[in-house]
Every structure is written in C-alpha cells, then in structure tokens.
Short mmCIF file of C-alpha atoms in Angstrom, two decimals:
data_model
loop_
_atom_site.label_atom_id
_atom_site.label_comp_id
_atom_site.label_asym_id
_atom_site.label_seq_id
_atom_site.Cartn_x
_atom_site.Cartn_y
_atom_site.Cartn_z
CA MET A 1 -1.51 -20.48 -17.54
CA GLY A 2 -4.42 -21.88 -15.53
CA ASP A 3 -6.16 -20.43 -12.50
CA GLY A 4 -4.75 -20.95 -9.07
CA PRO A 5 -6.93 -22.46 -6.34
CA VAL A 6 -9.19 -20.28 -4.27
CA GLY A 7 -10.05 -20.81 -0.62
CA LYS A 8 -13.41 -20.58 1.09
CA GLY A 9 -14.21 -18.85 4.34
CA PRO A 10 -11.88 -16.93 6.63
CA GLY A 11 -8.50 -18.63 6.29
CA GLY A 12 -10.06 -21.71 4.67
CA ASP A 13 -8.17 -23.88 2.20
CA GLY A 14 -10.96 -25.72 0.43
CA PRO A 15 -10.93 -25.52 -3.38
CA VAL A 16 -13.68 -23.69 -5.19
CA GLY A 17 -15.03 -25.21 -8.40
CA LYS A 18 -15.68 -23.40 -11.66
CA GLY A 19 -19.17 -22.24 -12.32
CA PRO A 20 -21.21 -19.39 -10.82
CA GLY A 21 -18.96 -17.36 -8.59
CA GLY A 22 -15.94 -19.54 -9.37
CA ASP A 23 -12.85 -18.65 -11.34
CA GLY A 24 -12.88 -18.93 -15.10
CA PRO A 25 -10.01 -20.27 -17.21
CA VAL A 26 -7.05 -18.02 -17.91
CA GLY A 27 -6.11 -17.17 -21.47
CA LYS A 28 -9.67 -17.09 -22.83
CA GLY A 29 -11.85 -14.08 -23.50
CA PRO A 30 -10.79 -10.45 -23.91
CA VAL A 31 -7.56 -9.25 -22.35
CA ALA A 32 -8.15 -6.95 -19.37
CA ARG A 33 -6.58 -3.58 -20.15
CA PRO A 34 -7.25 -0.40 -18.18
CA ASP A 35 -9.11 2.50 -19.76
CA PRO A 36 -6.49 5.03 -20.99
CA GLY A 37 -8.73 7.76 -19.61
CA LEU A 38 -7.79 6.62 -16.10
CA PHE A 39 -4.26 8.00 -16.58
CA GLY A 40 -4.59 11.75 -16.91
CA ALA A 41 -3.10 14.80 -15.23
CA PRO A 42 -2.47 14.56 -11.48
CA PRO A 43 -4.76 16.40 -9.07
CA ARG A 44 -3.42 19.53 -7.39
CA ILE A 45 -3.14 19.37 -3.60
CA PRO A 46 -2.63 22.57 -1.56
CA SER A 47 0.55 22.82 0.50
CA ALA A 48 0.51 23.49 4.24
CA PRO A 49 4.15 23.72 5.37
CA GLY A 50 3.20 25.53 8.58
CA LEU A 51 1.20 22.69 10.10
CA PRO A 52 2.59 21.79 13.55
CA GLY A 53 4.94 18.88 14.07
CA TRP A 54 5.61 16.42 11.30
CA ALA A 55 3.14 14.45 9.17
CA HIS A 56 2.76 10.71 8.78
CA SER A 57 0.06 8.32 7.53
CA LEU A 58 -0.96 10.74 4.76
CA GLY A 59 -3.81 9.48 2.61
CA PHE A 60 -6.61 10.56 0.28
CA ALA A 61 -10.05 9.63 -1.03
CA ARG A 62 -11.13 9.72 -4.67
CA ASP A 63 -12.88 13.07 -4.21
CA GLY A 64 -9.59 14.72 -3.19
CA SER A 65 -10.30 14.87 0.53
CA GLY A 66 -7.45 13.74 2.73
CA PHE A 67 -6.13 13.05 6.21
CA ALA A 68 -2.73 13.08 7.90
CA LEU A 69 -1.60 12.43 11.44
CA LEU A 70 0.62 15.13 12.92
CA ALA A 71 2.97 14.68 15.85
CA SER A 72 4.81 17.39 17.73
CA CYS A 73 7.19 16.40 20.52
CA VAL A 74 8.77 18.39 23.35
CA SER A 75 11.97 16.88 24.73
CA ASP A 76 13.83 17.38 27.99
CA PRO A 77 17.44 16.16 27.61
CA ALA A 78 18.04 16.42 31.35
CA ALA A 79 14.98 14.29 32.15
CA PRO A 80 13.79 12.37 29.06
CA ALA A 81 10.78 11.00 30.92
CA ASN A 82 9.42 14.56 31.12
CA GLY A 83 9.20 14.81 27.33
CA PHE A 84 5.85 14.37 25.62
CA CYS A 85 4.26 14.29 22.18
CA ARG A 86 1.02 15.94 21.12
CA GLN A 87 -0.86 14.58 18.13
CA HIS A 88 -3.29 16.24 15.75
CA VAL A 89 -5.20 15.31 12.61
CA ALA A 90 -4.86 17.47 9.52
CA VAL A 91 -7.90 17.29 7.24
CA ARG A 92 -8.54 18.51 3.75
CA ASP A 93 -12.22 18.50 2.82
CA ALA A 94 -13.10 17.82 -0.82
CA GLY A 95 -12.41 20.93 -2.94
CA ALA A 96 -10.96 22.90 -0.02
CA LYS A 97 -8.06 25.25 -0.71
CA GLU A 98 -6.35 24.59 2.61
CA TRP A 99 -5.77 21.94 5.27
CA VAL A 100 -7.32 22.44 8.72
CA LEU A 101 -6.39 21.07 12.14
CA ARG A 102 -8.89 18.84 13.91
CA ARG A 103 -8.73 17.04 17.21
CA SER A 104 -6.88 13.75 17.34
CA PRO A 105 -8.53 10.97 19.37
CA LEU A 106 -5.08 9.78 20.42
CA PRO A 107 -3.95 10.62 23.95
CA ARG A 108 -0.81 12.61 24.65
CA VAL A 109 2.10 10.18 24.96
CA SER A 110 5.44 10.26 26.73
CA GLY A 111 8.36 11.41 24.64
CA THR A 112 10.20 8.19 25.51
CA ASP A 113 7.37 6.10 24.03
CA GLY A 114 7.63 7.62 20.55
CA ILE A 115 4.90 7.80 17.93
CA SER A 116 3.57 4.52 16.56
CA ALA A 117 -0.04 5.29 15.65
CA ASP A 118 -1.44 4.89 12.14
CA LEU A 119 -4.23 6.51 10.12
CA VAL A 120 -6.16 4.60 7.45
CA PRO A 121 -8.26 6.69 5.01
CA LEU A 122 -11.53 4.92 4.14
CA GLY A 123 -13.20 7.12 1.56
CA PRO A 124 -14.59 10.68 1.52
CA GLY A 125 -14.51 12.09 5.05
CA ARG A 126 -13.85 8.68 6.58
CA ALA A 127 -10.75 7.40 8.35
CA LEU A 128 -9.57 5.03 11.06
CA VAL A 129 -6.89 5.95 13.61
CA GLU A 130 -5.11 3.00 15.25
CA GLU A 131 -2.88 3.19 18.29
CA GLY A 132 0.52 1.49 18.11
CA GLY A 133 0.74 -2.28 18.30
CA ALA A 134 -0.78 -5.10 16.26
CA GLU A 135 -2.68 -6.77 19.11
CA PRO A 136 -6.34 -7.52 18.22
CA GLY A 137 -7.45 -5.59 21.29
CA SER A 138 -5.55 -2.43 20.35
CA ARG A 139 -7.75 0.65 20.34
CA THR A 140 -9.06 2.33 17.20
CA TRP A 141 -11.13 5.45 16.46
CA PHE A 142 -13.36 5.89 13.39
CA THR A 143 -14.69 9.09 11.83
CA LYS A 144 -17.23 9.52 9.05
CA ASP A 145 -17.47 13.32 9.20
CA GLY A 146 -13.96 14.50 8.36
CA GLY A 147 -12.50 14.15 11.86
CA ARG A 148 -15.12 16.23 13.65
CA ASN A 149 -16.24 13.23 15.71
CA TRP A 150 -14.53 9.91 16.54
CA ARG A 151 -16.04 6.60 17.65
CA ALA A 152 -13.87 4.21 19.69
CA GLY A 153 -13.36 0.57 18.69
CA ASP A 154 -10.63 -2.06 18.46
CA ARG A 155 -8.67 -4.09 15.89
CA ARG A 156 -10.53 -7.39 16.36
CA THR A 157 -11.98 -9.05 13.26
CA VAL A 158 -15.76 -9.47 13.42
CA GLY A 159 -17.54 -11.80 10.96
CA THR A 160 -17.01 -12.10 7.20
CA ILE A 161 -17.74 -9.99 4.15
CA PRO A 162 -18.44 -11.28 0.59
CA GLU A 163 -16.66 -8.49 -1.30
CA ILE A 164 -14.44 -5.44 -0.87
CA PRO A 165 -16.61 -2.30 -0.87
CA VAL A 166 -15.59 1.02 -2.42
CA GLY A 167 -13.36 2.96 -0.05
CA ALA A 168 -12.26 -0.11 1.91
CA VAL A 169 -8.68 -1.14 2.65
CA LEU A 170 -7.37 -4.70 2.35
CA GLY A 171 -5.14 -6.11 5.09
CA THR A 172 -4.41 -9.25 7.09
CA ASP A 173 -4.82 -10.68 10.55
CA CYS A 174 -3.78 -13.97 12.13
CA ALA A 175 -6.03 -16.96 11.45
CA ALA A 176 -3.91 -19.50 13.37
CA PRO A 177 -3.14 -19.35 16.19
CA SER A 178 -6.07 -17.00 16.70
CA GLU A 179 -5.12 -13.48 17.77
CA ALA A 180 -1.38 -14.20 17.71
CA LEU A 181 1.03 -11.34 17.06
CA PRO A 182 2.56 -11.11 13.55
CA ASP A 183 5.89 -12.72 14.53
CA ASP A 184 4.07 -15.69 16.06
CA CYS A 185 1.42 -16.14 13.37
CA GLU A 186 1.51 -19.43 11.46
CA ARG A 187 -1.26 -18.62 8.99
CA GLN A 188 -2.69 -15.25 8.00
CA ARG A 189 -5.96 -14.38 6.29
CA LEU A 190 -7.23 -11.43 4.27
CA VAL A 191 -9.40 -8.91 6.09
CA VAL A 192 -11.31 -5.87 4.87
CA ILE A 193 -11.37 -2.62 6.85
CA SER A 194 -14.87 -1.33 6.25
CA PRO A 195 -15.59 2.30 5.28
CA GLN A 196 -18.97 1.97 6.99
CA ASP A 197 -17.73 1.51 10.56
CA GLY A 198 -13.95 1.00 10.48
CA ARG A 199 -14.24 -2.62 11.64
CA ARG A 200 -12.25 -5.53 10.24
CA ARG A 201 -14.07 -8.41 8.57
CA ALA A 202 -12.59 -11.54 6.99
CA LEU A 203 -12.92 -11.73 3.21
CA ALA A 204 -15.06 -14.76 2.37
CA ARG A 205 -13.19 -15.96 -0.74
CA VAL A 206 -9.42 -15.76 -0.84
CA PRO A 207 -6.66 -16.90 -3.22
CA LEU A 208 -4.43 -19.71 -2.02
CA LEU A 209 -1.00 -18.11 -1.84
CA GLY A 210 0.61 -19.87 1.09
CA ALA A 211 0.41 -19.16 4.80
CA HIS A 212 1.37 -15.49 4.59
CA PRO A 213 -0.42 -13.66 1.75
CA ARG A 214 0.52 -10.01 1.30
CA PRO A 215 -2.33 -7.83 -0.03
CA GLN A 216 -1.96 -4.38 -1.50
CA GLU A 217 -4.07 -2.07 0.61
CA GLN A 218 -5.63 -0.10 -2.25
CA PRO A 219 -7.09 -1.10 -5.63
CA GLU A 220 -5.23 -0.16 -8.80
CA PRO A 221 -6.65 2.49 -11.19
CA ASP A 222 -8.60 -0.14 -13.16
CA GLY A 223 -10.30 -1.34 -9.97
CA SER A 224 -8.26 -4.53 -9.66
CA TRP A 225 -7.10 -5.84 -6.28
CA TRP A 226 -3.75 -7.65 -5.98
CA VAL A 227 -2.33 -10.09 -3.43
CA SER A 228 1.11 -11.70 -3.50
CA GLY A 229 2.41 -14.87 -1.90
CA THR A 230 3.68 -18.32 -2.76
CA ASP A 231 2.41 -20.73 -5.40
CA PRO A 232 1.31 -23.80 -3.38
CA LEU A 233 2.52 -26.24 -6.06
CA SER A 234 5.98 -24.90 -6.88
CA GLY A 235 6.78 -22.78 -3.84
CA ARG A 236 7.74 -19.88 -6.10
CA ALA A 237 6.53 -16.29 -6.02
CA ALA A 238 2.97 -15.77 -7.29
CA VAL A 239 0.33 -13.06 -7.47
CA ALA A 240 -3.46 -13.08 -7.55
CA VAL A 241 -5.81 -10.50 -9.01
CA SER A 242 -9.52 -9.90 -8.52
CA ARG A 243 -11.58 -7.70 -10.83
CA ASP A 244 -14.90 -8.09 -9.02
CA GLY A 245 -14.14 -6.79 -5.55
CA GLY A 246 -12.63 -9.98 -4.15
CA ARG A 247 -15.39 -12.41 -5.13
CA ARG A 248 -13.16 -14.29 -7.58
CA TRP A 249 -9.38 -14.50 -7.85
CA THR A 250 -7.00 -15.55 -10.60
CA VAL A 251 -3.53 -16.73 -9.55
CA SER A 252 -0.45 -16.61 -11.78
CA ARG A 253 3.09 -17.74 -11.03
CA LEU A 254 5.95 -15.33 -11.69
CA PRO A 255 9.06 -16.42 -13.63
CA SER A 256 11.22 -15.94 -10.55
CA PRO A 257 15.02 -16.19 -10.94
CA VAL A 258 15.23 -18.36 -7.79
CA ALA A 259 13.31 -21.37 -6.51
CA SER A 260 13.03 -20.21 -2.89
CA PRO A 261 10.10 -17.98 -1.90
CA GLY A 262 10.75 -14.27 -1.43
CA TRP A 263 9.18 -11.73 0.89
CA HIS A 264 6.36 -10.30 -1.21
CA THR A 265 5.66 -8.78 -4.63
CA ALA A 266 4.81 -5.10 -5.23
CA VAL A 267 2.37 -4.66 -8.14
CA ALA A 268 1.53 -1.47 -10.03
CA VAL A 269 -0.89 -1.20 -12.98
CA GLY A 270 -0.02 1.30 -15.71
CA ARG A 271 -1.67 2.37 -18.93
CA ASP A 272 0.24 -0.13 -21.09
CA ALA A 273 1.46 -2.80 -18.68
CA VAL A 274 1.42 -4.25 -15.19
CA TYR A 275 4.70 -4.37 -13.27
CA ALA A 276 5.46 -6.77 -10.43
CA ALA A 277 8.59 -6.20 -8.33
CA GLU A 278 9.61 -9.40 -6.58
CA MET A 279 11.15 -8.60 -3.20
CA GLY A 280 13.49 -10.84 -1.22
CA GLU A 281 17.06 -11.50 -0.15
CA LEU A 282 19.73 -11.19 -2.85
CA VAL A 283 22.56 -13.59 -3.60
CA GLY A 284 25.90 -11.85 -4.00
CA GLY A 285 26.90 -8.22 -3.77
CA GLU A 286 26.54 -5.76 -0.92
CA PRO A 287 23.47 -6.27 1.27
CA VAL A 288 20.72 -3.68 0.85
CA LYS A 289 17.52 -2.80 2.61
CA ASN A 290 14.31 -3.55 0.70
CA PRO A 291 16.06 -5.85 -1.83
CA MET A 292 14.36 -6.36 -5.20
CA ARG A 293 15.08 -9.76 -6.76
CA ALA A 294 13.45 -9.14 -10.11
CA LEU A 295 11.04 -6.93 -12.05
CA HIS A 296 8.32 -8.68 -14.07
CA ARG A 297 6.04 -7.18 -16.71
CA SER A 298 2.66 -8.23 -18.09
CA VAL A 299 0.89 -6.78 -21.12
CA ASP A 300 -2.25 -8.91 -20.74
CA GLY A 301 -3.50 -7.83 -17.32
CA GLY A 302 -1.42 -10.29 -15.33
CA ARG A 303 -2.32 -13.48 -17.17
CA THR A 304 1.25 -14.03 -18.30
CA TRP A 305 4.51 -12.47 -17.15
CA GLN A 306 7.96 -11.79 -18.56
CA ARG A 307 10.95 -11.21 -16.30
CA MET A 308 12.52 -7.96 -17.49
CA TRP A 309 15.16 -7.34 -14.82
CA THR A 310 17.14 -9.78 -12.72
CA THR A 311 19.08 -8.15 -9.91
CA GLY A 312 22.80 -8.89 -9.93
CA PRO A 313 25.63 -8.27 -7.48
CA SER A 314 26.36 -4.70 -8.58
CA GLU A 315 24.20 -3.25 -11.36
CA GLN A 316 21.46 -0.89 -10.16
CA PRO A 317 18.66 -0.87 -9.16
CA ARG A 318 19.00 -3.51 -6.46
CA SER A 319 16.29 -2.27 -4.08
CA LEU A 320 12.82 -0.74 -4.15
CA LEU A 321 11.06 1.58 -1.72
CA GLY A 322 7.33 0.97 -2.09
CA LEU A 323 5.97 0.46 -5.62
CA PRO A 324 7.36 0.73 -9.15
CA VAL A 325 5.99 3.71 -11.08
CA PRO A 326 4.67 2.65 -14.52
CA GLY A 327 4.44 5.15 -17.36
CA PRO A 328 3.38 4.95 -21.01
CA GLY A 329 5.37 3.30 -23.79
CA GLY A 330 7.59 1.06 -21.68
CA ARG A 331 8.49 3.70 -19.11
CA VAL A 332 8.92 2.56 -15.52
CA GLU A 333 10.72 4.11 -12.54
CA ILE A 334 12.19 2.42 -9.47
CA GLY A 335 12.86 4.32 -6.24
CA ALA A 336 15.90 2.58 -4.76
CA GLU A 337 17.74 3.21 -1.48
CA LEU A 338 20.03 5.99 -2.65
CA SER A 339 18.56 7.10 -5.96
CA GLY A 340 15.77 6.71 -8.46
CA TYR A 341 16.22 4.74 -11.71
CA GLY A 342 14.26 5.04 -14.93
CA SER A 343 13.68 2.69 -17.85
CA VAL A 344 12.16 3.33 -21.28
CA ASP A 345 12.20 -0.29 -22.46
CA GLY A 346 9.89 -1.93 -19.95
CA GLY A 347 12.57 -2.55 -17.32
CA ARG A 348 15.27 -4.24 -19.43
CA THR A 349 17.76 -1.41 -18.79
CA PHE A 350 17.85 1.46 -16.30
CA ALA A 351 19.52 4.86 -16.04
CA ARG A 352 20.06 6.76 -12.82
CA LEU A 353 17.76 9.72 -12.22
CA ASP A 354 18.71 12.99 -10.52
CA GLU A 355 15.75 13.13 -8.15
CA GLY A 356 17.28 11.21 -5.22
CA SER A 357 15.58 8.47 -3.26
CA HIS A 358 11.84 8.33 -2.61
CA HIS A 359 9.12 5.98 -1.36
CA THR A 360 6.00 5.43 -3.50
CA ARG A 361 2.63 3.97 -2.53
CA ARG A 362 -0.86 3.75 -4.05
CA THR A 363 -3.71 6.06 -3.03
CA PRO A 364 -7.15 6.52 -4.61
CA LEU A 365 -5.83 9.77 -6.16
CA GLY A 366 -2.79 8.15 -7.76
CA LEU A 367 0.72 7.14 -6.79
CA LEU A 368 1.99 9.16 -3.84
CA ARG A 369 5.74 9.79 -3.60
CA GLU A 370 7.46 10.94 -0.43
CA ALA A 371 10.95 12.22 -1.12
CA SER A 372 11.70 13.69 2.34
CA ARG A 373 9.89 14.32 5.59
CA CYS A 374 7.56 16.98 4.19
CA GLU A 375 7.93 16.78 0.39
CA TYR A 376 5.20 14.89 -1.48
CA ALA A 377 4.08 14.42 -5.09
CA LEU A 378 1.19 12.69 -6.85
CA THR A 379 1.12 11.13 -10.32
CA VAL A 380 -1.57 9.38 -12.32
CA ASP A 381 0.28 8.68 -15.57
CA GLY A 382 3.77 8.07 -14.17
CA VAL A 383 5.15 11.13 -15.99
CA ARG A 384 3.52 14.29 -14.65
CA TRP A 385 3.83 14.99 -10.92
CA SER A 386 1.91 17.42 -8.72
CA LYS A 387 4.09 18.48 -5.78
CA PHE A 388 3.02 19.77 -2.36
CA ARG A 389 4.46 20.19 1.15
CA LEU A 390 3.04 19.44 4.60
CA ALA A 391 4.34 20.24 8.11
CA CYS A 392 7.85 21.40 7.27
CA ASP A 393 8.66 23.83 10.09
CA ASP A 394 9.21 21.55 13.08
CA PRO A 395 12.81 20.22 13.20
CA VAL A 396 12.03 17.73 15.98
CA GLY A 397 10.62 15.17 13.57
CA ASP A 398 13.79 14.88 11.50
#
C-alpha cells in the first residue's frame, strides 16, 4: 500500500514529493515493531481518596509526576444561583509518596454554570489549564514548576512548528473559517501544544486526511504519533502515522465494512500488534453511544491492516469508550457501554469480562482506565494493572 499525500503549511493541501524530508514508499525496509522492553510492569501511583471534591482531567508525565483538576461545589436548592464551585489542582511531584493541593488559577464559578475547565499535562512539572469553551480567545494558564506559579495566556494559535517536541500534546484548531467554533468549522488543522510555554502552534507538515483530521493527543509507547480521518481518494476511513515527531507521515486506508466515512479511529500500539477501532454510526440493532463499526489489526506497524471484528446488530461489543487495550499474544480488551470484553485471538471473537464498563485513554505512563468517578488503573502491557483512587469522599460530584 503506497503512501498517502502530505500537506504543507498550516492547513495546506499541497503535495510533498519524495526525497529529503518527504515520505518514503510503504512496504520496503524493516517493519517497525516496538521494543518489547517498553511493555513492562505498570508504575505504582499513590492513592489520595480524601482530596476535596471530585477529580477530572487527570494526567501524568513520563517521570511519574501528575496533575488533576479538583472541583467542589456547594448547592442551595432554594436559590440555585447562590451555589458555587471551588476548584483546586492536585499535584504529584516525581517520586512523591502523596498528592498535594496547590492553588488553581481558575476563578470560583457559580454553581449554575457547572465545571467545564480542562487540564493538559505537558511533561514533568508542566501543565496547561484551560477555561471552558473552545473559542480562540478563551483564557489559559501555564505552569512549569508543578503548579506553584501560573502564567496567563489564551487558546489562539501562534505561528508554526516543524515537529512535535517531547512532552507536547497534539490537537486541532479551525483553519477555515479562521477562529470559527468547532460546529462551524469547515476545515481543521493539526496544532501542537508546546511544553515550553503552553501555546498552540500549527504543525508544519500534516497528512491529508480530509477536512476534519482527528489526532491522538499522546504518542504511543514506541514514540509514534497517529491521526485518523478520511482517505481523500476513496472517502473511506484512514489513519496516518509519524515516527519522526510529525516531520513525515505515512497514510494507510482501513478495510472498512462501509463506504461512508465514520467519525474517527482510535489507535493503540501493543507489543505484538497495532489495533485501530473504527468509530461511527451502526446499521441495524439498538442504537448505542460511542458506536464501534469495526476493529482492525496490523502486525507490521500500520502498513497493512486486517479487519478482525465487524459490528453486527446484536453481538457484543458494539461500542468503545476511549481506546482498545492491546496485550501480548493476540489479547485485546474493549471497554463498551455496559461491560468490558476480552479477546485472545486478535479481536476475532470476544467474551464478556466481569469488570464492568470503563473508559481508557493514553498517558505517557501507560493506558489509564477510569472505571468510576474516583477509581483509576494504569497498565503498560495490557495485562497487569496498578490501581489507585483519587477524591472519593465528596458525593456532590456523582
């Protein structure tokens, strides 16, 4: 399967030729397989169930340091407008045995407004707090000293960047019309949130995956970055991977069961294989949230794909919360709406698990699973999990 086209400049669509800095042909050279040493035992994270409020936007850096936003609300049923929410930042410094509370840069908000802020970890001791809303002028606050000090900024994209630095997060903004809100955006572009200052910068070279590419925020354990979207030639689901920090991209089309484009594709790299869960509306059966159309598997680093699971009208799993969890020897788990499902044959067949539903996402420490409001677990190999609890005592957040 040949390379997909690559665009130049922020949101540009011009093709890039082969040669220095360009994409090389697919199917030649050594197959990219992750180092097995990357998939060891999970790190142990201390619990802190007594933290105030409830936690959200939990994230970590590679050195084990971490951040979480905490919100604690006081309600007044007789006069809802009198209710308010206080917000804190919980911080774990690298190697620390406990989490500590530090000041949140966010102002106290009315209880009727709710909590819509977000926290983006950006490497050891670094994080960006964003107030609710996707407007380019929305306020942000950046720390590089573990939350001891915060510098104010905003969400606007400033300039371009040639590659994705270590600790950065990959996202999108609107390229056309400029500064439009997500629902009104006709064409999006990839942006990098910098660990140096928390500012957004457009990635200089991007894969051509339609008008609405969907990047995964974090790199996979082997250092690869993945973006999903639509193959411009066929209109079918496709993914792109970069193994040099976003300087070059290789696009491959997935063997989708339908011709119409889906929503996005969730990719997870394991020790033996790469899994790509194609998300989008299902045909037939009861409607579900977060519908998964198909599960694809690659054993050559994403050069070629085999569709392992095609979602039908009744057989489970039919949905996916977050990412698939790859394990060794053909093991893969899917966290669906009501339960988890496990496979030992690469996703051809699944059996229901007894762990209940959970959402899984990638962090620099491994895959992070959230099973309830304060129950978390980390895995590196998809088999062994390290469990911990944060902010479990406040019932208001339920």
